[in-house]
Coordinates of C-alpha atoms in Angstrom, one line a residue:
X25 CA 11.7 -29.7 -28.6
X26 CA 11.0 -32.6 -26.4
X27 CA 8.2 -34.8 -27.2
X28 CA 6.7 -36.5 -23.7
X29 CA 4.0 -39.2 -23.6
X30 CA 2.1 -39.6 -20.4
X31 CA -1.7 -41.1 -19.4
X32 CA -2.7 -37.6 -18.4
X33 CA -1.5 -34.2 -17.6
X34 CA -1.6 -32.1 -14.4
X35 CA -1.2 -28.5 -14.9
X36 CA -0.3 -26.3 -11.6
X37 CA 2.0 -24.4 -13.1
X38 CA 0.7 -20.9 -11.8
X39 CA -1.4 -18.0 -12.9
X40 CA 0.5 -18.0 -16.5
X41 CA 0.2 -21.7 -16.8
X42 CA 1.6 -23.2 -20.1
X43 CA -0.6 -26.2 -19.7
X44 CA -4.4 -23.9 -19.4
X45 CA -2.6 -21.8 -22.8
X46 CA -2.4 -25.4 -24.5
X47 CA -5.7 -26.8 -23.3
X48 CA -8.0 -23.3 -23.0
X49 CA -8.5 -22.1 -26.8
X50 CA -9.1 -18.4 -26.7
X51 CA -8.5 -18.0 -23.1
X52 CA -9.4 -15.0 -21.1
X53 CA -6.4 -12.5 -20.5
X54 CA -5.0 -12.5 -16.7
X55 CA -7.5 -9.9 -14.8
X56 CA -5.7 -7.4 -12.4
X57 CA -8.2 -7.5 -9.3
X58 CA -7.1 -3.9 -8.2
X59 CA -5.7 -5.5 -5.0
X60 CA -2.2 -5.6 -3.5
X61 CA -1.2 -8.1 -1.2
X62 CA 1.5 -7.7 0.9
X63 CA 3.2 -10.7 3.1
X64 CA 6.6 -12.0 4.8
X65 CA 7.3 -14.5 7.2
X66 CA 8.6 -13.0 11.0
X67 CA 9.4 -15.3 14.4
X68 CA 6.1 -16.2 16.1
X69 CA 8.3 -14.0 19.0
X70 CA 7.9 -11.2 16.7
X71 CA 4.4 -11.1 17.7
X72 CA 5.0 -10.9 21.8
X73 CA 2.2 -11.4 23.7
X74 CA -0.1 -10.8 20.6
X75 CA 1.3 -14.1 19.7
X76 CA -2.5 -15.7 20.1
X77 CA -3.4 -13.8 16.8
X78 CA -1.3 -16.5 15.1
X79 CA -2.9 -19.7 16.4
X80 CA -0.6 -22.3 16.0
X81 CA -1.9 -25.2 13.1
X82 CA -4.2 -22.8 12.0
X83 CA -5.2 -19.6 9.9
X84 CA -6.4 -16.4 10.8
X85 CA -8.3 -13.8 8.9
X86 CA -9.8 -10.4 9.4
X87 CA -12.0 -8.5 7.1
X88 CA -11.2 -5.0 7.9
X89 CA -13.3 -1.9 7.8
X90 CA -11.7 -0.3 5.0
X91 CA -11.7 -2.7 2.6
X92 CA -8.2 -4.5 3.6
X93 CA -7.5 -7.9 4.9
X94 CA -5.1 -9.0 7.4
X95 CA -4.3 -12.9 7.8
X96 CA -1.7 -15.0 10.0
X97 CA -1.0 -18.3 9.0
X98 CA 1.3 -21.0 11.3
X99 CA 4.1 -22.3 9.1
X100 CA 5.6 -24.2 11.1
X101 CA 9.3 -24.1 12.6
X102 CA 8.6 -21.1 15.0
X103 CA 7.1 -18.9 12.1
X104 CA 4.2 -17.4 10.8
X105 CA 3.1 -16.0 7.4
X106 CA 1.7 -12.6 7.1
X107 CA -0.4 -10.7 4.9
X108 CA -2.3 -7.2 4.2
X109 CA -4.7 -7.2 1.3
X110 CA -5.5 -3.3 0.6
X111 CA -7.8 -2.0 -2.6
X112 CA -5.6 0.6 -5.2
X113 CA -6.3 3.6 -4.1
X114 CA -4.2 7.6 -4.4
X115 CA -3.0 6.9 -1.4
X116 CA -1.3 2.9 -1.9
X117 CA -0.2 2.9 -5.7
X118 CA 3.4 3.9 -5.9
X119 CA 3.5 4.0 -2.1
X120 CA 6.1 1.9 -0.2
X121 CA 4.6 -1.3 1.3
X122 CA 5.5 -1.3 5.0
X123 CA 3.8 2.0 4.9
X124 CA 0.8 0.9 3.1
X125 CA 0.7 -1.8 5.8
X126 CA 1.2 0.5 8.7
X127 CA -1.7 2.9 7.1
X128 CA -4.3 -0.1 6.7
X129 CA -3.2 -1.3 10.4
X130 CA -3.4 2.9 12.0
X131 CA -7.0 3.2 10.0
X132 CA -8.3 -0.5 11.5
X133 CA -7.0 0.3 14.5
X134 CA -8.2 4.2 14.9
X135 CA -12.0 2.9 14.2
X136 CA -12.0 0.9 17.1
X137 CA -13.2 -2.0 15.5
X138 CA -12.6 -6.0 16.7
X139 CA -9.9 -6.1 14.8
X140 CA -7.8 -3.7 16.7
X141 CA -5.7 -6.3 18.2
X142 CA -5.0 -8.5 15.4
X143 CA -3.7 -5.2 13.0
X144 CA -1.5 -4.3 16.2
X145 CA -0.4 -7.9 15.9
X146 CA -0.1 -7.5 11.8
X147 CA 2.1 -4.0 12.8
X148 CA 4.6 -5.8 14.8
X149 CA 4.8 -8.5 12.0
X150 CA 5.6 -5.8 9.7
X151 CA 8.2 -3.8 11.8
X152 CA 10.1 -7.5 11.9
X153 CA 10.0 -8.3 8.3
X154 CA 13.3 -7.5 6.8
X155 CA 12.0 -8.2 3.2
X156 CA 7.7 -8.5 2.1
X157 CA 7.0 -9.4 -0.8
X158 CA 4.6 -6.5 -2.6
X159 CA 2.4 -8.7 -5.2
X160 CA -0.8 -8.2 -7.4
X161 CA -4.0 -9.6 -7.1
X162 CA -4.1 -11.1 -10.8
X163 CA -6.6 -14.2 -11.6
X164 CA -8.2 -15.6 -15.3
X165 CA -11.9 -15.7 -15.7
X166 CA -12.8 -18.6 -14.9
X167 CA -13.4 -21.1 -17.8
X168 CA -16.3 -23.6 -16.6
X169 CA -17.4 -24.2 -20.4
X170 CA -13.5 -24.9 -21.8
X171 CA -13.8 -28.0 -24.4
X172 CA -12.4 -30.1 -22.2
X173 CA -13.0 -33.4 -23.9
X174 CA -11.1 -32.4 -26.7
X175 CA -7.5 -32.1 -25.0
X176 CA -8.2 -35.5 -23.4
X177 CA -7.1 -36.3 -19.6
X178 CA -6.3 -32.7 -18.3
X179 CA -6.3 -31.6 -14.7
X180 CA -5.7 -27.7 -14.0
X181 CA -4.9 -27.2 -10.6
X182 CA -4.4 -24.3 -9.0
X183 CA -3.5 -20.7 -10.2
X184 CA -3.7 -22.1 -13.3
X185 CA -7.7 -22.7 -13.4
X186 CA -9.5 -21.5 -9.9
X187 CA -12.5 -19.4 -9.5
X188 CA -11.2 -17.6 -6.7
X189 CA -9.0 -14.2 -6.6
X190 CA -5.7 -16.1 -5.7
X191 CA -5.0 -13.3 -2.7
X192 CA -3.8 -15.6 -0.4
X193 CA -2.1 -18.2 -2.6
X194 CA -4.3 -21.2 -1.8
X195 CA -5.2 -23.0 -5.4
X196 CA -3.1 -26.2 -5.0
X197 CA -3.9 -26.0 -1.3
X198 CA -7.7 -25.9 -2.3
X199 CA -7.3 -28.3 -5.0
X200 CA -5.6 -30.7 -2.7
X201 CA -8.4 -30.7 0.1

């Protein structure tokens, strides 16, 4: 065991953060949102000319229909992020993810909604992925009355403390703005 003496503490060390277990007594279990999200990273020339769903510098989001999201994000270097947020259901638990993907893109795109373009966009993104990454959407309750002033100068940052379902990964990016 290694003993460490700092002025403070920082703890962004994710949704199963060591640090909140230390400085949370009798912390709430990790809550499973009943959400997948599903995301890779493609070419921007993936895209085509549905490129302009992806503004470059920026994020986009669509709130389907059918209780799925959709989001590009410009990561720089010629690439984008993509993701598919879909609600458990029959028809997505055990299924494969491209194809839950490709189902929440078909049922956006057969209602005929505003979003059409973007989930052809998200399908093409998809098609070009050669591995996603198939994750939960898992977050704590959030712990506004922990007795912070007896652990002293503690910061959680992050997964390891936000209010928000973590679906798109943005804690320390929220923190830091």
């Amino acid at each position: 065991v290694t003993e460490v003496v700092s002025d403070c503490l920082i703890g962004c060390d994710g949704i199963r953060s060591a640090v909140r277990r230390l400085t949370v007594p009798g912390d709430s279990p990790i809550i499973d949102g009943g959400r997948r999200l599903i995301r890779s990273i493609v070419p921007r020339t993936a895209l085509g000319d549905l490129a302009d769903c992806s503004p470059r510098n920026s994020t986009a989001l669509y709130a389907g229909q059918q209780n799925t999201t959709f989001a590009f994000m410009d990561v720089g270097g010629e690439e984008v992020y993509w993701a598919v947020g879909v609600l458990d259901s029959p028809e997505t638990l055990g299924a494969e993810a491209k194809d839950v993907c490709r189902a929440a893109c078909a049922a956006e795109q057969a209602g005929g909604s505003f979003g059409a373009t973007f989930c052809r966009a998200i399908s093409r993104a998809v098609d070009a992925s050669e591995r996603v990454y198939d994750g939960r959407s898992l977050s704590h309750k959030p712990q506004f009355d922990a007795p912070w002033a007896d652990v002293g100068p503690v910061t959680l940052a992050g997964d390891a403390m936000h209010a928000v379902v973590p679906s798109f990964g943005q804690g320390v990016c929220l923190a830091l703005e």
